[in-house]
CSV table of C-alpha atoms and ligand atoms in Angstrom, one decimal:
chain,number,residue,atom,x,y,z
A,1,UNK,CA,-11.9,-29.3,20.5
A,2,UNK,CA,-10.1,-28.4,23.8
A,3,UNK,CA,-11.0,-24.7,23.4
A,4,UNK,CA,-14.6,-25.2,22.8
A,5,UNK,CA,-14.7,-27.7,25.7
A,6,UNK,CA,-13.4,-24.9,28.0
A,7,UNK,CA,-16.2,-22.8,26.8
A,8,UNK,CA,-18.9,-25.3,27.5
A,9,UNK,CA,-17.4,-26.0,31.0
A,10,UNK,CA,-17.7,-22.4,31.7
A,11,UNK,CA,-21.2,-22.4,30.4
A,12,UNK,CA,-22.0,-25.3,32.8
A,13,UNK,CA,-20.4,-23.4,35.7
A,14,UNK,CA,-22.5,-20.4,34.7
A,15,UNK,CA,-25.7,-22.3,35.5
A,16,UNK,CA,-25.0,-21.7,39.1
A,17,UNK,CA,-24.3,-18.0,38.6
A,18,UNK,CA,-27.2,-15.8,37.5
A,19,UNK,CA,-26.6,-13.9,34.2
A,20,UNK,CA,-23.2,-15.5,33.7
A,21,UNK,CA,-22.6,-16.1,30.0
A,22,UNK,CA,-19.9,-18.1,28.4
A,23,UNK,CA,-16.5,-17.0,29.6
A,24,UNK,CA,-17.7,-13.6,30.9
A,25,UNK,CA,-15.1,-12.1,33.1
A,26,UNK,CA,-15.2,-12.4,36.8
A,27,UNK,CA,-14.3,-9.1,38.4
A,28,UNK,CA,-10.8,-10.2,39.2
A,29,UNK,CA,-9.7,-11.2,35.7
A,30,UNK,CA,-9.2,-9.5,32.3
A,31,UNK,CA,-10.3,-11.5,29.3
A,32,UNK,CA,-8.0,-11.4,26.3
A,33,UNK,CA,-9.1,-13.1,23.0
A,34,UNK,CA,-6.9,-14.9,20.6
A,35,UNK,CA,-7.7,-16.5,17.2
A,36,UNK,CA,-5.2,-18.8,15.6
A,37,UNK,CA,-4.7,-21.6,13.0
A,38,UNK,CA,-4.2,-24.3,15.6
A,39,UNK,CA,-5.2,-27.0,13.1
A,40,UNK,CA,-5.3,-27.3,9.3
A,41,UNK,CA,-2.9,-26.2,6.5
A,42,UNK,CA,-0.9,-23.6,8.5
A,43,UNK,CA,-1.2,-25.3,11.9
A,44,UNK,CA,2.4,-24.7,12.9
A,45,UNK,CA,1.9,-20.9,12.5
A,46,UNK,CA,-1.0,-21.0,15.0
A,47,UNK,CA,0.5,-23.4,17.4
A,48,UNK,CA,3.8,-21.5,17.7
A,49,UNK,CA,2.1,-18.1,18.0
A,50,UNK,CA,-0.3,-19.5,20.6
A,51,UNK,CA,2.5,-21.0,22.6
A,52,UNK,CA,4.4,-17.7,22.7
A,53,UNK,CA,1.2,-15.9,23.7
A,54,UNK,CA,0.5,-18.5,26.5
A,55,UNK,CA,4.0,-18.1,27.9
A,56,UNK,CA,3.7,-14.3,28.1
A,57,UNK,CA,0.3,-14.5,29.8
A,58,UNK,CA,1.6,-17.0,32.3
A,59,UNK,CA,4.7,-14.9,33.1
A,60,UNK,CA,2.5,-11.8,33.5
A,61,UNK,CA,0.1,-13.6,35.8
A,62,UNK,CA,3.0,-15.1,37.9
A,63,UNK,CA,4.2,-11.5,38.3
A,64,UNK,CA,0.9,-10.4,39.7
A,65,UNK,CA,-1.1,-9.8,36.5
A,66,UNK,CA,-2.1,-6.5,35.1
A,67,UNK,CA,-3.9,-3.7,37.0
A,68,UNK,CA,-4.1,-6.1,39.9
A,69,UNK,CA,-6.0,-8.6,37.9
A,70,UNK,CA,-5.1,-11.9,36.3
A,71,UNK,CA,-5.3,-12.2,32.5
A,72,UNK,CA,-7.4,-15.0,31.0
A,73,UNK,CA,-6.7,-16.0,27.5
A,74,UNK,CA,-9.5,-17.3,25.4
A,75,UNK,CA,-8.4,-19.0,22.2
A,76,UNK,CA,-10.4,-19.9,19.2
A,77,UNK,CA,-9.1,-22.2,16.4
A,78,UNK,CA,-10.0,-21.0,12.9
A,79,UNK,CA,-8.6,-24.3,11.4
A,80,UNK,CA,-6.6,-22.3,8.8
A,81,UNK,CA,-10.0,-21.9,6.9
A,82,UNK,CA,-11.3,-18.8,5.3
A,83,UNK,CA,-14.5,-17.5,7.0
A,84,UNK,CA,-13.7,-19.0,10.4
A,85,UNK,CA,-11.7,-16.0,11.7
A,86,UNK,CA,-14.7,-13.8,11.4
A,87,UNK,CA,-16.8,-16.3,13.4
A,88,UNK,CA,-14.1,-16.6,16.0
A,89,UNK,CA,-13.7,-12.9,16.5
A,90,UNK,CA,-17.4,-12.3,16.6
A,91,UNK,CA,-17.8,-14.9,19.3
A,92,UNK,CA,-14.8,-13.6,21.3
A,93,UNK,CA,-16.2,-10.0,21.3
A,94,UNK,CA,-19.9,-10.6,21.5
A,95,UNK,CA,-20.1,-13.6,23.7
A,96,UNK,CA,-17.0,-13.6,25.8
A,97,UNK,CA,-16.6,-9.9,26.1
A,98,UNK,CA,-12.8,-9.8,25.6
A,99,UNK,CA,-11.1,-6.4,25.9
A,100,UNK,CA,-8.6,-7.0,23.1
A,101,UNK,CA,-7.8,-9.5,20.4
A,102,UNK,CA,-4.4,-11.1,19.6
A,103,UNK,CA,-4.0,-12.6,16.1
A,104,UNK,CA,-3.5,-13.7,13.4
A,105,UNK,CA,-0.3,-14.9,11.7
A,106,UNK,CA,-1.6,-15.1,8.1
A,107,UNK,CA,-2.5,-11.7,6.6
A,108,UNK,CA,-5.7,-12.9,5.0
A,109,UNK,CA,-7.0,-14.1,8.3
A,110,UNK,CA,-6.0,-10.9,10.1
A,111,UNK,CA,-7.8,-9.0,7.4
A,112,UNK,CA,-10.9,-11.0,7.9
A,113,UNK,CA,-11.0,-10.1,11.6
A,114,UNK,CA,-9.9,-6.5,11.4
A,115,UNK,CA,-13.1,-4.8,10.3
A,116,UNK,CA,-15.0,-6.6,13.1
A,117,UNK,CA,-12.5,-5.4,15.7
A,118,UNK,CA,-12.5,-1.9,14.3
A,119,UNK,CA,-16.3,-1.7,14.2
A,120,UNK,CA,-16.5,-2.9,17.9
A,121,UNK,CA,-13.6,-0.6,18.9
A,122,UNK,CA,-11.8,-3.6,20.3
A,123,UNK,CA,-8.0,-3.3,19.7
A,124,UNK,CA,-6.5,-6.0,17.6
A,125,UNK,CA,-2.8,-6.8,17.6
A,126,UNK,CA,-1.5,-9.1,14.9
A,127,UNK,CA,1.8,-10.6,16.0
A,128,UNK,CA,3.1,-11.3,12.5
A,129,UNK,CA,0.8,-10.4,9.6
A,130,UNK,CA,2.9,-8.4,7.2
A,131,UNK,CA,0.6,-7.2,4.5
A,132,UNK,CA,0.2,-3.4,4.8
A,133,UNK,CA,-3.6,-3.6,4.4
A,134,UNK,CA,-4.1,-5.2,7.8
A,135,UNK,CA,-3.4,-2.0,9.9
A,136,UNK,CA,-4.9,0.2,7.1
A,137,UNK,CA,-8.3,-1.2,8.1
A,138,UNK,CA,-8.5,1.3,10.9
A,139,UNK,CA,-7.1,2.9,14.0
A,140,UNK,CA,-7.8,0.0,16.4
A,141,UNK,CA,-5.6,-2.4,14.4
A,142,UNK,CA,-2.0,-2.8,15.3
A,143,UNK,CA,0.9,-5.2,14.6
A,144,UNK,CA,4.2,-5.8,16.3
A,145,UNK,CA,6.2,-6.8,13.2
A,146,UNK,CA,7.6,-5.2,10.0
A,147,UNK,CA,5.5,-5.0,6.8
A,148,UNK,CA,6.1,-6.5,3.3
A,149,UNK,CA,7.3,-3.4,1.4
A,150,UNK,CA,10.3,-3.8,3.7
A,151,UNK,CA,10.5,-7.6,3.5
A,152,UNK,CA,10.1,-7.5,-0.3
A,153,UNK,CA,13.0,-5.1,-0.6
A,154,UNK,CA,15.2,-7.1,1.8
A,155,UNK,CA,14.7,-10.2,-0.4
A,156,UNK,CA,15.2,-8.2,-3.7
A,157,UNK,CA,18.5,-6.9,-2.4
A,158,UNK,CA,19.5,-10.4,-1.1
A,159,UNK,CA,18.8,-11.9,-4.5
A,160,UNK,CA,21.0,-9.4,-6.3
A,161,UNK,CA,23.8,-9.1,-3.7
A,162,UNK,CA,24.1,-12.6,-2.2
A,163,UNK,CA,22.6,-14.9,-4.9
A,164,UNK,CA,24.0,-12.7,-7.7
A,165,UNK,CA,20.8,-13.1,-9.6
A,166,UNK,CA,19.8,-10.5,-12.1
A,167,UNK,CA,17.0,-12.5,-13.7
A,168,UNK,CA,14.4,-14.1,-11.4
A,169,UNK,CA,11.0,-15.7,-11.6
A,170,UNK,CA,8.3,-15.1,-9.1
A,171,UNK,CA,5.7,-17.8,-8.2
A,172,UNK,CA,2.7,-16.4,-6.3
A,173,UNK,CA,-0.1,-17.9,-4.3
A,174,UNK,CA,-3.1,-15.9,-5.7
A,175,UNK,CA,-5.3,-17.0,-2.8
A,176,UNK,CA,-3.2,-15.2,-0.3
A,177,UNK,CA,-3.1,-11.5,0.4
A,178,UNK,CA,0.3,-12.0,1.9
A,179,UNK,CA,1.7,-13.7,-1.1
A,180,UNK,CA,0.3,-11.2,-3.6
A,181,UNK,CA,1.6,-8.3,-1.6
A,182,UNK,CA,5.1,-9.7,-1.0
A,183,UNK,CA,5.4,-10.7,-4.7
A,184,UNK,CA,4.5,-7.1,-5.7
A,185,UNK,CA,6.9,-5.4,-3.3
A,186,UNK,CA,9.7,-7.8,-4.2
A,187,UNK,CA,9.2,-7.1,-8.0
A,188,UNK,CA,9.3,-3.4,-7.4
A,189,UNK,CA,12.5,-3.5,-5.4
A,190,UNK,CA,14.2,-5.9,-7.8
A,191,UNK,CA,13.4,-4.1,-11.0
A,192,UNK,CA,14.2,-0.7,-9.5
A,193,UNK,CA,17.7,-2.0,-8.7
A,194,UNK,CA,18.1,-3.0,-12.3
A,195,UNK,CA,17.0,-6.7,-12.1
A,196,UNK,CA,14.6,-8.4,-14.5
A,197,UNK,CA,11.6,-10.5,-13.8
A,198,UNK,CA,11.7,-13.2,-16.5
A,199,UNK,CA,8.6,-15.1,-15.5
A,200,UNK,CA,5.6,-14.6,-13.3
A,201,UNK,CA,3.4,-17.6,-12.5
A,202,UNK,CA,0.5,-18.3,-10.1
A,203,UNK,CA,-0.8,-21.1,-7.9
A,204,UNK,CA,-3.6,-21.5,-5.5
A,205,UNK,CA,-2.6,-22.3,-1.9
A,206,UNK,CA,-3.2,-26.0,-1.2
A,207,UNK,CA,-2.5,-27.1,-4.8
A,208,UNK,CA,-0.6,-30.3,-5.0
A,209,UNK,CA,0.9,-30.2,-8.6
A,210,UNK,CA,3.1,-27.3,-9.5
A,211,UNK,CA,4.9,-28.9,-12.4
A,212,UNK,CA,3.2,-27.1,-15.2
A,213,UNK,CA,4.1,-23.6,-13.8
A,214,UNK,CA,7.6,-24.8,-12.8
A,215,UNK,CA,8.3,-26.0,-16.3
A,216,UNK,CA,7.3,-22.6,-17.7
A,217,UNK,CA,9.6,-21.0,-15.1
A,218,UNK,CA,12.4,-23.3,-16.1
A,219,UNK,CA,12.1,-22.4,-19.8
A,220,UNK,CA,12.5,-18.7,-19.0
A,221,UNK,CA,16.0,-19.4,-17.6
A,222,UNK,CA,15.9,-17.5,-14.3
A,223,UNK,CA,18.9,-17.4,-12.0
A,224,UNK,CA,16.6,-17.7,-9.0
A,225,UNK,CA,13.0,-18.2,-8.1
A,226,UNK,CA,11.2,-16.2,-5.5
A,227,UNK,CA,8.3,-18.1,-3.9
A,228,UNK,CA,6.4,-15.8,-1.5
A,229,UNK,CA,4.1,-18.5,-0.1
A,230,UNK,CA,3.5,-20.7,3.0
A,231,UNK,CA,5.6,-23.6,4.0
A,232,UNK,CA,3.5,-26.6,2.8
A,233,UNK,CA,3.2,-25.3,-0.7
A,234,UNK,CA,6.8,-24.0,-0.6
A,235,UNK,CA,8.2,-27.4,0.3
A,236,UNK,CA,6.2,-29.1,-2.5
A,237,UNK,CA,7.4,-26.5,-4.9
A,238,UNK,CA,11.0,-27.2,-4.0
A,239,UNK,CA,10.5,-30.9,-4.4
A,240,UNK,CA,8.9,-30.6,-7.8
A,241,UNK,CA,11.4,-28.0,-9.0
A,242,UNK,CA,14.1,-30.6,-8.4
A,243,UNK,CA,12.1,-33.2,-10.1
A,244,UNK,CA,11.8,-31.2,-13.3
A,245,UNK,CA,15.5,-30.2,-13.2
A,246,UNK,CA,15.0,-26.6,-12.1
A,247,UNK,CA,18.2,-26.3,-10.0
A,248,UNK,CA,18.6,-22.5,-9.5
A,249,UNK,CA,18.2,-21.3,-5.9
A,250,UNK,CA,14.6,-21.0,-4.6
A,251,UNK,CA,14.0,-18.4,-1.9
A,252,UNK,CA,11.0,-17.0,0.1
A,253,UNK,CA,9.8,-14.9,2.9
A,254,UNK,CA,8.6,-15.5,6.5
A,255,UNK,CA,5.8,-17.8,5.3
A,256,UNK,CA,8.5,-20.5,4.8
A,257,UNK,CA,9.2,-20.7,8.5
A,258,UNK,CA,8.0,-24.0,9.9
A,259,UNK,CA,9.7,-27.2,10.9
A,260,UNK,CA,7.4,-28.7,8.4
A,261,UNK,CA,9.3,-27.1,5.6
A,262,UNK,CA,12.2,-29.4,6.2
A,263,UNK,CA,10.0,-32.4,7.2
A,264,UNK,CA,8.1,-32.2,3.9
A,265,UNK,CA,10.9,-30.9,1.7
A,266,UNK,CA,13.8,-32.9,3.1
A,267,UNK,CA,16.9,-32.6,0.8
A,268,UNK,CA,14.9,-30.6,-1.8
A,269,UNK,CA,14.8,-27.5,0.5
A,270,UNK,CA,18.5,-27.7,1.4
A,271,UNK,CA,20.3,-24.5,0.3
A,272,UNK,CA,17.2,-22.4,0.1
A,273,UNK,CA,16.9,-19.1,1.9
A,274,UNK,CA,14.1,-17.1,3.5
A,275,UNK,CA,13.6,-13.9,5.4
A,276,UNK,CA,11.9,-13.7,8.7
A,277,UNK,CA,11.5,-11.8,11.9
A,278,UNK,CA,13.7,-13.5,14.4
A,279,UNK,CA,16.2,-16.2,15.0
A,280,UNK,CA,16.9,-17.8,18.4
A,281,UNK,CA,20.6,-17.5,17.5
A,282,UNK,CA,20.5,-13.8,17.2
A,283,UNK,CA,19.3,-11.7,20.1
A,284,UNK,CA,20.3,-10.0,23.3
A,285,UNK,CA,19.7,-11.0,26.9
A,286,UNK,CA,16.0,-10.6,26.5
A,287,UNK,CA,16.0,-13.0,23.6
A,288,UNK,CA,18.2,-15.5,25.4
A,289,UNK,CA,15.9,-15.5,28.5
A,290,UNK,CA,12.9,-16.0,26.2
A,291,UNK,CA,14.5,-19.0,24.4
A,292,UNK,CA,15.3,-20.6,27.8
A,293,UNK,CA,11.8,-20.0,29.2
A,294,UNK,CA,10.1,-21.3,26.0
A,295,UNK,CA,12.2,-24.4,25.9
A,296,UNK,CA,11.5,-25.1,29.6
A,297,UNK,CA,7.7,-24.6,29.1
A,298,UNK,CA,7.4,-26.5,25.7
A,299,UNK,CA,9.6,-29.6,26.1
A,300,UNK,CA,12.9,-28.3,24.8
A,301,UNK,CA,11.4,-27.0,21.5
A,302,UNK,CA,13.2,-24.0,20.0
A,303,UNK,CA,11.0,-20.9,19.5
A,304,UNK,CA,10.5,-19.7,16.0
A,305,UNK,CA,9.5,-16.2,14.8
A,306,UNK,CA,5.8,-16.8,15.4
A,307,UNK,CA,6.4,-17.9,18.9
A,308,UNK,CA,8.5,-14.8,19.7
A,309,UNK,CA,6.1,-12.5,18.0
A,310,UNK,CA,3.1,-14.1,19.8
A,311,UNK,CA,4.9,-13.5,23.1
A,312,UNK,CA,5.7,-9.9,22.1
A,313,UNK,CA,2.0,-9.2,21.1
A,314,UNK,CA,0.8,-10.2,24.5
A,315,UNK,CA,3.5,-8.2,26.3
A,316,UNK,CA,2.8,-5.1,24.3
A,317,UNK,CA,-0.9,-5.4,25.1
A,318,UNK,CA,-0.1,-5.7,28.9
A,319,UNK,CA,2.3,-2.7,28.7
A,320,UNK,CA,-0.4,-0.6,27.0
A,321,UNK,CA,-3.0,-1.6,29.6
A,322,UNK,CA,-0.7,-0.7,32.5
A,323,UNK,CA,0.0,2.7,30.9
A,324,UNK,CA,-3.7,3.2,30.2
A,325,UNK,CA,-4.7,2.3,33.8
A,326,UNK,CA,-7.9,0.8,32.5
A,327,UNK,CA,-9.2,-1.7,30.1
A,328,UNK,CA,-11.7,0.0,27.9
A,329,UNK,CA,-11.0,-0.3,24.2
A,330,UNK,CA,-10.4,3.4,23.5
A,331,UNK,CA,-7.9,3.8,26.4
A,332,UNK,CA,-6.0,0.6,25.3
A,333,UNK,CA,-5.9,1.8,21.7
A,334,UNK,CA,-4.5,5.2,22.7
A,335,UNK,CA,-1.8,3.6,24.9
A,336,UNK,CA,-0.9,1.1,22.2
A,337,UNK,CA,-0.5,3.9,19.6
A,338,UNK,CA,1.9,5.6,22.1
A,339,UNK,CA,4.1,2.5,22.5
A,340,UNK,CA,7.7,3.7,22.3
A,341,UNK,CA,11.0,1.8,22.6
A,342,UNK,CA,9.4,-1.3,24.2
A,343,UNK,CA,12.1,-3.9,24.8
A,344,UNK,CA,10.6,-6.9,23.1
A,345,UNK,CA,12.1,-10.4,22.3
A,346,UNK,CA,12.1,-9.6,18.6
A,347,UNK,CA,13.8,-6.2,19.1
A,348,UNK,CA,12.8,-2.7,20.2
A,349,UNK,CA,9.2,-1.9,19.3
A,350,UNK,CA,7.9,1.6,18.6
A,351,UNK,CA,4.4,1.7,17.1
A,352,UNK,CA,4.6,4.1,14.2
A,353,UNK,CA,1.9,6.4,12.7
A,354,UNK,CA,0.6,3.5,10.6
A,355,UNK,CA,0.4,1.3,13.7
A,356,UNK,CA,3.1,-1.0,12.4
A,357,UNK,CA,6.6,-1.6,13.9
A,358,UNK,CA,9.8,-0.7,12.1
A,359,UNK,CA,12.1,-3.6,12.8
A,360,UNK,CA,14.9,-5.6,11.4
A,361,UNK,CA,14.6,-8.7,9.3
A,362,UNK,CA,16.8,-11.8,9.5
A,363,UNK,CA,17.8,-14.1,6.7
A,364,UNK,CA,18.0,-17.8,7.4
A,365,UNK,CA,19.4,-20.6,5.2
A,366,UNK,CA,18.2,-24.2,5.3
A,367,UNK,CA,21.2,-26.3,6.1
A,368,UNK,CA,21.4,-29.8,7.4
A,369,UNK,CA,17.6,-29.8,8.0
A,370,UNK,CA,18.0,-26.7,10.3
A,371,UNK,CA,17.6,-23.0,9.8
A,372,UNK,CA,20.9,-21.3,10.0
A,373,UNK,CA,21.1,-17.6,10.9
A,374,UNK,CA,22.9,-15.7,8.1
A,375,UNK,CA,22.3,-12.0,8.7
A,376,UNK,CA,20.2,-9.2,10.2
A,377,UNK,CA,19.0,-6.4,8.0
A,378,UNK,CA,17.9,-3.1,9.6
A,379,UNK,CA,15.1,-1.0,8.2
A,380,UNK,CA,16.3,2.0,6.2
A,381,UNK,CA,15.4,5.2,8.2
B,401,LIG,N1,3.8,-12.7,7.4
B,401,LIG,C1,2.9,-13.8,7.1
B,401,LIG,C2,1.6,-13.2,6.6
B,401,LIG,O1,1.4,-12.1,6.7
B,401,LIG,C3,2.7,-14.7,8.2
B,401,LIG,C4,4.0,-15.3,8.9
B,401,LIG,C5,4.6,-14.5,9.9
B,401,LIG,C6,4.5,-16.5,8.6
B,401,LIG,C7,5.8,-15.0,10.5
B,401,LIG,C8,5.6,-17.0,9.2
B,401,LIG,C9,6.3,-16.2,10.2
B,401,LIG,O2,0.8,-13.9,6.1
């Protein structure tokens, strides 16, 4: 793996330098750790997020770095596998000596790393994990995105107002903290507004056959099906729903966002909707500049929410380090907690008392194999 190779090259170089361990910082650079799902089931999450992060670090370094030092990003791939994030973060902290950790996209994997960061007093910034428990782990854990009580409510309102659905089914991935949380918050919002949950079914992320549960859902006659899962499973669920004749709208949350959703799901995902954090079609000057820079750097590819949030996570860290004037964990933590009205690509970021960011959600529709921007929903004050 490229990232491990980097590490062993550094180890080789270290042979010439007494006491130099793997990736230990030279005095003119600041080491920042990142863990991401660069391969495996949710690879597009990790790759997008990583690319956004890399772009931010490059821009910061081209502008002279932070505190007169260049930033060096050390990235570990957790292969989308449970258990690997803990290994990655332990290595980044204990062996490499990073001053902060960026990651992850998936809530379950951020939750795996958070207690380790907290215990070592190394600030962790998740770009895009939305489960509330992530930052509840402790005062060194931050995120630059909204959380699922908000996202669940957004989709509950959307189902009632736009889809005109009063009876819906919910199909949850019980292996994912994200999915279980988002299902719960959606149900609370939906029933509070007078809607009815007519069926609740479960699957395990990575399953291939969803037809049994989909048949049960169909027989409950819902007017829509909420699937708070990740893109590979969501695409297969859309395909198999069509196959069994379940034709009511399917809709989900940010976990649906991947070009693989349409590559796998093809015409079966047409007309579906999902909520997410960002659309390259909606945004001010900062957003436009980011889209242009990202496309230039990554071969014309349009950035998705994870790319934008990955970028923002690195920029927020740099801003905190500048305000702290130093790189020790406590000082960065305190500066991060004081972040106010930071102009980010995904909107203005103020870190609130729970170390989360109150931000708008966007709703996208799958149309013609693309994600069409529908609307922006601001958080209720
Ligand atoms: N919010 C999801 C989670 O917590 C991850 C995600 C973020 C997926 C953004 C897609 C886009 O697991």
